[in-house]
């Protein structure tokens, strides 16, 4: 029942499909970004159409930028620096992938990056990048920091302004020193329409327990700042390192669904939409999918937000669903074989 | 909330399967693991997933990077999950069904909506109005016609006497069989009175489907058919009599009569010797062909006498039975010296007399036994009364460990368990079936109507009906050729359909490599947005398209789509890029490049983002260039007019005032005579004054001009004022 779509070069380490599933970007250990296209929309065979050298060290993560900003990707390399590349054809020249921006820090590494699109009532775009940096060096300022950047000109990806910088803590007063983070996972609320709150969920895998638990951050338009509105962990699980988070598309549920993977399993959370007097949203853990020994690498919701696909260190692809009674279970598993 | 499709009532399978939202792998158990073949040599370092269209899941498998660089580094494979349909149907046929079912579905929905609005207005439907089930019946017939028509093939023109059993040229599909079952039980009110006879017909059409797993009367017939020519004396073969009993038990009278007439006693050379035997065979054949049947009509070529009214039927039945009993006790049997014939025919009579044991041994699976009960033991059954307990008895007698999906559906229907019916539809026949058959189910009962329309908290507030439509629509959107019909189903879902439609549309590519197809698909997507009033989505799509063109050097297309999207922010950014390049030089190459774009921007009725200014500025620059190169006074005067109109116009951005005035120095210092009069000069001086004040504000942007520009302009204006005063005085 499987169908081969593309063959990847030796040394490929990561891949990412664009919004329509028509283009594939891959990164490799030698720092090459490859773009795959299919010649014909009905065809299911994808061939490499362009390559660009994006860094000296290997690419560890590729993320597509939302299509409202052209065809562009963000690459995180092995040194933890982040660069943006976009497909451009200038002045009647051939289409080429060009570098448009680098985010570098001497002391810290970028762990994850995700893009959100937001439009205010005035129809002004704000595009945000979140950059996570953390360091093994003792530089208090950048340990486990979250940086939010805003694109100043929607026509090009060159100019970004630092909009906010904070740590993944519910208590905004506390400041932590010496965090050492291994990985982080961010997921934007996959909202569709305009005028919704801008929010994302973020979890860390670090040696600092306070940073770890997944928190939902929302942008407070009135005060122009990011505030944590919910924590997706039971009191006893708050220190658990988070491997991955995934926010399900919401096609009309009165609540949001977010999956959080820790070593205890995959927790499915319902997030209410009405804040209490403190501005906190109600949360409920509706399922803990355990019996899944492996560490989760990645989680992806389908378009309806009803099926969750996961991968992990056991190499298996698993599909999870709730039945009509709201009981979550593993619906199927696929084991890659030769 | 009531549990859906509990495991025990569905006849096997764990709860998780029966209650599954999307039956990806219908017969899977919780721990089922499927292989995913990628063809790579180990070691595998990582696996990543991404959802493609609809239900397709793309899996990237990466190998541990190789030092020698020889090996392939990874594979990307696509898995299409979920069962759209019965496995028997080909892709092309399936798409035909998918497309064909759209219009009956849409028609029924619109009728439902208008009926709902009528009842909201508390208008009673007019007396000429059809009953609701009649609309559903029409829908059901339309859909049924799509699923193939096994009945359409009649007998061959030249009848082969040995051909007892006519094979249908078109293989019947389980999908159609299931559809017909649903139709006869839930929708067709007219046939409720003769339901058993409808079941007899149904089994005659579809018994072959059940033969796949089990021996059936049909499979016995097919087997015997192939042997028939090799048999010298057919009546000596026990299979012959066995088959006659079996076919009679399930009511295939014409086959029985045909088989009986193959009896050796009919042969011409036998006439003199086997008259009594032949008479008995013929008597039985005649009795069989005269069997009274409680149904309005019967197809040509089929046997039996039809009765519409029950009292007539009862009378005829009793008369018929009396004739059988009379024949059974007749003295002719003693004179019949062929033992095989005598016993075979006696057995046939026992079937007609409703002997349970004989019926049980003549039939193969429970459905056949069940049908034989209606024909010979309980001929007066009408409606669903005690049908379920009878079915259970039959199942007990003919137990099978792994019941066919049609049988599972049948049990659900007879058990009046709507949850099981729904779950069997989805499990056995796929998402298409359940999304469409819900209409049949709800036509039948209020209880079913409540079940599928109840808003369920566990599902985020949607009903089962919507859920099944969403699941089907998601499957439709998995394929490039079917996604366009998904919106019909999504828009029929009040609560979550539109949300999913938005996501679906936003996932559609705005660019394809083939230009014609690209435009066609894109315009089609916009049309879908317009149809369903999804303005936000269509402007998002147009913005994406605009940006794609912008980045790919097609600036004209980009501006067009951004204007369509009314994307003020980007258009004003483009305008200011234009301003900059226009402002720099009037003769430079970049100006020429932008000129066409300004033309395009100006052609719109309502130019966006101060672009009408650009149009005027372009005209001014052109006149100025003309005047400068040819020293033409007319052109210079025209340039002055443009200048004044620019400076009077409130939409001219302040940052352009100085560059414009600086350009105008040429006009101010026109050597023949002053071109700008006193009042005009005063206006320009006022603007300059205003500009000087504006420069004090922190947000003021200095134009890129030589440092002496301002003084130069001020000096030129003063000089011109002096010259103008002299000229006018």
Coordinates of N, CA and C in Angstrom, one line a residue, chain B residues 165-289:
Chain B
X165 N -28.2 -22.4 -15.3 CA -27.9 -21.2 -14.5 C -27.2 -20.2 -15.3
X166 N -27.9 -19.0 -15.5 CA -27.3 -18.0 -16.3 C -26.4 -17.1 -15.5
X167 N -25.2 -17.1 -15.9 CA -24.2 -16.3 -15.2 C -24.4 -14.8 -15.6
X168 N -24.4 -14.0 -14.7 CA -24.5 -12.6 -15.0 C -23.2 -12.0 -15.6
X169 N -23.3 -11.2 -16.7 CA -22.1 -10.8 -17.3 C -21.4 -9.8 -16.3
X170 N -22.2 -9.0 -15.6 CA -21.6 -8.1 -14.7 C -21.6 -8.7 -13.3
X171 N -20.5 -8.8 -12.7 CA -20.4 -9.3 -11.3 C -21.1 -8.4 -10.3
X172 N -21.9 -8.9 -9.5 CA -22.6 -8.0 -8.5 C -21.6 -7.5 -7.5
X173 N -21.8 -6.3 -7.0 CA -20.8 -5.8 -6.0 C -21.5 -5.8 -4.6
X174 N -20.6 -6.1 -3.6 CA -21.2 -6.1 -2.2 C -21.7 -4.8 -1.9
X175 N -21.1 -3.7 -2.4 CA -21.6 -2.4 -2.1 C -23.0 -2.2 -2.5
X176 N -23.3 -2.7 -3.7 CA -24.7 -2.6 -4.2 C -25.6 -3.5 -3.3
X177 N -25.1 -4.6 -3.0 CA -25.9 -5.6 -2.2 C -26.3 -4.9 -0.8
X178 N -25.2 -4.3 -0.2 CA -25.5 -3.6 1.1 C -26.4 -2.5 0.9
X179 N -26.2 -1.7 -0.2 CA -27.1 -0.6 -0.4 C -28.6 -1.0 -0.5
X180 N -28.8 -2.1 -1.3 CA -30.2 -2.6 -1.5 C -30.8 -3.1 -0.2
X181 N -30.0 -3.7 0.7 CA -30.5 -4.2 2.0 C -31.0 -3.0 2.8
X182 N -30.1 -1.9 2.8 CA -30.5 -0.7 3.6 C -31.8 -0.1 3.0
X183 N -31.8 -0.1 1.7 CA -33.0 0.5 1.0 C -34.3 -0.2 1.3
X184 N -34.2 -1.6 1.3 CA -35.4 -2.3 1.5 C -35.9 -2.3 2.9
X185 N -35.0 -2.2 3.8 CA -35.4 -2.2 5.2 C -35.8 -0.8 5.8
X186 N -35.1 0.2 5.2 CA -35.3 1.5 5.9 C -36.1 2.5 5.0
X187 N -36.0 2.4 3.7 CA -36.7 3.4 2.9 C -37.9 3.0 2.2
X188 N -37.9 1.8 1.6 CA -39.0 1.5 0.7 C -40.2 1.0 1.4
X189 N -41.0 2.0 1.8 CA -42.2 1.7 2.6 C -43.2 0.8 1.8
X190 N -43.2 0.9 0.5 CA -44.1 0.1 -0.3 C -43.8 -1.4 -0.3
X191 N -42.6 -1.7 -0.1 CA -42.3 -3.1 -0.2 C -42.2 -3.7 1.2
X192 N -42.6 -3.0 2.2 CA -42.6 -3.5 3.6 C -43.5 -4.8 3.7
X193 N -44.6 -4.7 3.0 CA -45.6 -5.8 3.1 C -45.0 -7.1 2.5
X194 N -44.1 -7.0 1.5 CA -43.6 -8.2 0.9 C -42.1 -8.3 1.1
X195 N -41.6 -7.9 2.2 CA -40.2 -7.9 2.6 C -39.6 -9.3 2.4
X196 N -40.2 -10.4 2.8 CA -39.6 -11.7 2.6 C -39.3 -12.0 1.1
X197 N -40.3 -11.6 0.3 CA -40.0 -11.9 -1.2 C -38.9 -11.0 -1.7
X198 N -38.8 -9.8 -1.2 CA -37.6 -9.0 -1.6 C -36.3 -9.6 -1.2
X199 N -36.3 -10.2 0.0 CA -35.1 -10.9 0.5 C -34.8 -12.1 -0.4
X200 N -35.8 -12.8 -0.9 CA -35.6 -13.9 -1.8 C -34.9 -13.4 -3.1
X201 N -35.4 -12.3 -3.6 CA -34.8 -11.7 -4.8 C -33.3 -11.2 -4.5
X202 N -33.2 -10.6 -3.4 CA -31.9 -10.1 -3.0 C -30.9 -11.3 -2.9
X203 N -31.3 -12.3 -2.3 CA -30.3 -13.5 -2.2 C -30.0 -14.1 -3.6
X204 N -31.1 -14.1 -4.4 CA -30.8 -14.6 -5.8 C -29.8 -13.8 -6.5
X205 N -29.8 -12.5 -6.3 CA -28.8 -11.6 -6.9 C -27.4 -11.7 -6.3
X206 N -27.4 -11.9 -5.0 CA -26.1 -11.7 -4.3 C -25.5 -12.9 -3.6
X207 N -26.2 -14.1 -3.8 CA -25.7 -15.2 -3.1 C -24.3 -15.5 -3.5
X208 N -23.9 -15.2 -4.7 CA -22.6 -15.4 -5.2 C -21.5 -14.7 -4.4
X209 N -21.9 -13.5 -3.9 CA -20.9 -12.8 -3.1 C -20.5 -13.5 -1.8
X210 N -21.5 -14.2 -1.2 CA -21.2 -14.9 0.0 C -20.4 -16.1 -0.3
X211 N -20.5 -16.6 -1.5 CA -19.8 -17.8 -1.9 C -18.3 -17.7 -1.8
X212 N -17.8 -16.5 -1.7 CA -16.3 -16.2 -1.7 C -15.7 -17.0 -0.5
X213 N -16.4 -16.9 0.6 CA -15.8 -17.5 1.8 C -16.4 -18.9 2.1
X214 N -17.7 -19.1 1.7 CA -18.4 -20.3 2.2 C -19.0 -21.0 1.0
X215 N -19.3 -22.3 1.2 CA -20.1 -23.0 0.2 C -21.6 -22.4 0.2
X216 N -22.2 -22.2 -0.9 CA -23.5 -21.7 -0.9 C -24.3 -22.5 -2.0
X217 N -25.6 -22.3 -2.1 CA -26.3 -22.9 -3.1 C -25.8 -22.4 -4.5
X218 N -25.4 -21.1 -4.5 CA -24.9 -20.6 -5.8 C -23.6 -21.3 -6.2
X219 N -22.7 -21.5 -5.2 CA -21.5 -22.2 -5.6 C -21.7 -23.6 -6.0
X220 N -22.7 -24.3 -5.4 CA -23.0 -25.7 -5.8 C -23.5 -25.7 -7.2
X221 N -24.4 -24.7 -7.5 CA -24.9 -24.6 -8.9 C -23.8 -24.4 -9.9
X222 N -22.9 -23.5 -9.6 CA -21.8 -23.2 -10.5 C -21.0 -24.5 -10.8
X223 N -20.8 -25.2 -9.7 CA -20.0 -26.4 -9.8 C -20.7 -27.5 -10.7
X224 N -22.0 -27.6 -10.4 CA -22.7 -28.6 -11.1 C -22.9 -28.3 -12.6
X225 N -23.0 -27.0 -12.8 CA -23.2 -26.5 -14.2 C -22.0 -27.0 -15.1
X226 N -20.8 -27.0 -14.5 CA -19.6 -27.4 -15.3 C -19.6 -28.9 -15.5
X227 N -20.3 -29.7 -14.7 CA -20.3 -31.1 -14.9 C -21.4 -31.6 -15.7
X228 N -22.4 -30.8 -15.9 CA -23.7 -31.2 -16.5 C -23.5 -32.0 -17.8
X229 N -22.7 -31.5 -18.7 CA -22.5 -32.1 -20.0 C -21.9 -33.5 -20.0
X230 N -21.2 -33.7 -18.9 CA -20.5 -35.0 -18.8 C -21.4 -36.1 -18.3
X231 N -22.6 -35.7 -17.8 CA -23.4 -36.7 -17.1 C -24.3 -37.4 -18.2
X232 N -24.3 -38.7 -18.2 CA -25.2 -39.4 -19.1 C -26.6 -39.5 -18.6
X233 N -26.7 -40.0 -17.4 CA -28.1 -40.1 -16.8 C -28.1 -39.2 -15.6
X234 N -28.7 -38.1 -15.8 CA -28.6 -37.0 -14.8 C -29.2 -37.4 -13.5
X235 N -30.4 -38.0 -13.7 CA -31.2 -38.3 -12.5 C -30.5 -39.4 -11.6
X236 N -29.5 -40.0 -12.1 CA -28.8 -41.0 -11.2 C -27.8 -40.4 -10.3
X237 N -27.5 -39.1 -10.7 CA -26.5 -38.4 -9.9 C -27.1 -37.8 -8.7
X238 N -26.7 -38.2 -7.5 CA -27.3 -37.6 -6.3 C -27.2 -36.1 -6.2
X239 N -26.1 -35.5 -6.8 CA -25.9 -34.1 -6.8 C -27.1 -33.4 -7.5
X240 N -27.6 -34.0 -8.5 CA -28.8 -33.4 -9.3 C -29.9 -33.2 -8.3
X241 N -30.3 -34.2 -7.6 CA -31.5 -34.1 -6.7 C -31.2 -33.1 -5.5
X242 N -29.9 -33.2 -5.1 CA -29.5 -32.3 -4.0 C -29.6 -30.9 -4.4
X243 N -29.2 -30.6 -5.6 CA -29.2 -29.2 -6.2 C -30.6 -28.7 -6.3
X244 N -31.5 -29.6 -6.8 CA -32.9 -29.2 -7.0 C -33.5 -28.8 -5.7
X245 N -33.2 -29.6 -4.7 CA -33.8 -29.3 -3.3 C -33.2 -28.0 -2.9
X246 N -31.9 -27.8 -3.0 CA -31.3 -26.5 -2.5 C -31.8 -25.3 -3.3
X247 N -31.9 -25.4 -4.6 CA -32.4 -24.2 -5.3 C -33.9 -24.0 -5.0
X248 N -34.6 -25.0 -4.8 CA -36.0 -24.8 -4.4 C -36.1 -24.2 -3.0
X249 N -35.3 -24.6 -2.1 CA -35.3 -24.1 -0.7 C -35.1 -22.6 -0.7
X250 N -34.3 -22.1 -1.6 CA -34.1 -20.6 -1.6 C -34.9 -19.9 -2.6
X251 N -35.9 -20.7 -3.2 CA -36.9 -20.0 -4.1 C -36.5 -19.7 -5.5
X252 N -35.4 -20.4 -6.0 CA -35.0 -20.2 -7.4 C -35.8 -21.1 -8.3
X253 N -37.1 -20.8 -8.4 CA -38.0 -21.8 -9.0 C -37.7 -22.1 -10.5
X254 N -37.3 -21.0 -11.2 CA -37.1 -21.3 -12.6 C -35.9 -22.2 -12.9
X255 N -34.9 -22.1 -12.0 CA -33.8 -23.1 -12.1 C -34.2 -24.5 -11.7
X256 N -35.1 -24.6 -10.7 CA -35.5 -25.9 -10.4 C -36.3 -26.5 -11.5
X257 N -37.2 -25.7 -12.1 CA -38.1 -26.3 -13.2 C -37.2 -26.7 -14.3
X258 N -36.2 -25.8 -14.6 CA -35.3 -26.1 -15.7 C -34.5 -27.4 -15.5
X259 N -34.1 -27.6 -14.2 CA -33.3 -28.8 -13.9 C -34.2 -30.0 -14.0
X260 N -35.5 -29.9 -13.5 CA -36.4 -31.0 -13.6 C -36.6 -31.5 -15.0
X261 N -36.7 -30.5 -15.9 CA -36.9 -30.8 -17.3 C -35.7 -31.4 -18.0
X262 N -34.6 -31.5 -17.3 CA -33.4 -32.2 -17.8 C -33.5 -33.7 -17.5
X263 N -34.5 -34.0 -16.7 CA -34.7 -35.4 -16.2 C -34.8 -36.3 -17.4
X264 N -34.2 -37.5 -17.3 CA -34.1 -38.4 -18.4 C -35.4 -38.9 -18.9
X265 N -36.5 -38.8 -18.1 CA -37.8 -39.3 -18.6 C -38.4 -38.5 -19.7
X266 N -37.8 -37.3 -19.9 CA -38.4 -36.4 -20.9 C -37.8 -36.8 -22.3
X267 N -36.7 -37.5 -22.3 CA -36.1 -37.9 -23.6 C -37.0 -38.7 -24.4
X268 N -37.0 -38.4 -25.7 CA -38.0 -39.1 -26.6 C -37.9 -40.6 -26.6
X269 N -36.7 -41.1 -26.5 CA -36.6 -42.6 -26.5 C -37.1 -43.2 -25.2
X270 N -37.4 -42.4 -24.2 CA -37.8 -42.9 -22.9 C -39.3 -42.9 -22.8
X271 N -39.9 -42.2 -23.7 CA -41.4 -41.8 -23.5 C -42.2 -43.0 -23.2
X272 N -42.1 -44.1 -23.9 CA -43.0 -45.2 -23.7 C -42.8 -45.9 -22.4
X273 N -41.5 -45.9 -21.9 CA -41.2 -46.7 -20.8 C -41.4 -46.0 -19.4
X274 N -41.2 -44.7 -19.4 CA -41.2 -44.0 -18.1 C -42.3 -43.0 -18.0
X275 N -43.5 -43.4 -18.4 CA -44.6 -42.4 -18.5 C -45.0 -41.9 -17.1
X276 N -45.1 -42.8 -16.1 CA -45.5 -42.5 -14.8 C -44.5 -41.6 -14.1
X277 N -43.2 -42.0 -14.3 CA -42.1 -41.3 -13.7 C -42.1 -39.9 -14.3
X278 N -42.3 -39.8 -15.6 CA -42.3 -38.5 -16.2 C -43.4 -37.6 -15.8
X279 N -44.6 -38.3 -15.6 CA -45.8 -37.6 -15.1 C -45.5 -37.0 -13.7
X280 N -44.9 -37.7 -12.9 CA -44.6 -37.2 -11.5 C -43.7 -36.0 -11.6
X281 N -42.6 -36.2 -12.4 CA -41.6 -35.1 -12.5 C -42.3 -33.8 -13.0
X282 N -43.2 -34.0 -14.0 CA -43.8 -32.9 -14.6 C -44.9 -32.3 -13.6
X283 N -45.5 -33.1 -12.9 CA -46.5 -32.7 -11.9 C -45.8 -31.8 -10.8
X284 N -44.6 -32.2 -10.4 CA -43.9 -31.5 -9.4 C -43.4 -30.1 -10.0
X285 N -43.0 -30.2 -11.3 CA -42.5 -29.0 -11.9 C -43.6 -28.0 -12.1
X286 N -44.8 -28.5 -12.4 CA -46.0 -27.6 -12.6 C -46.3 -27.0 -11.2
X287 N -46.3 -27.8 -10.2 CA -46.7 -27.3 -8.9 C -45.7 -26.2 -8.5
X288 N -44.4 -26.5 -8.8 CA -43.4 -25.5 -8.4 C -43.6 -24.2 -9.1
X289 N -43.9 -24.3 -10.4 CA -44.1 -23.1 -11.2 C -45.4 -22.3 -10.9

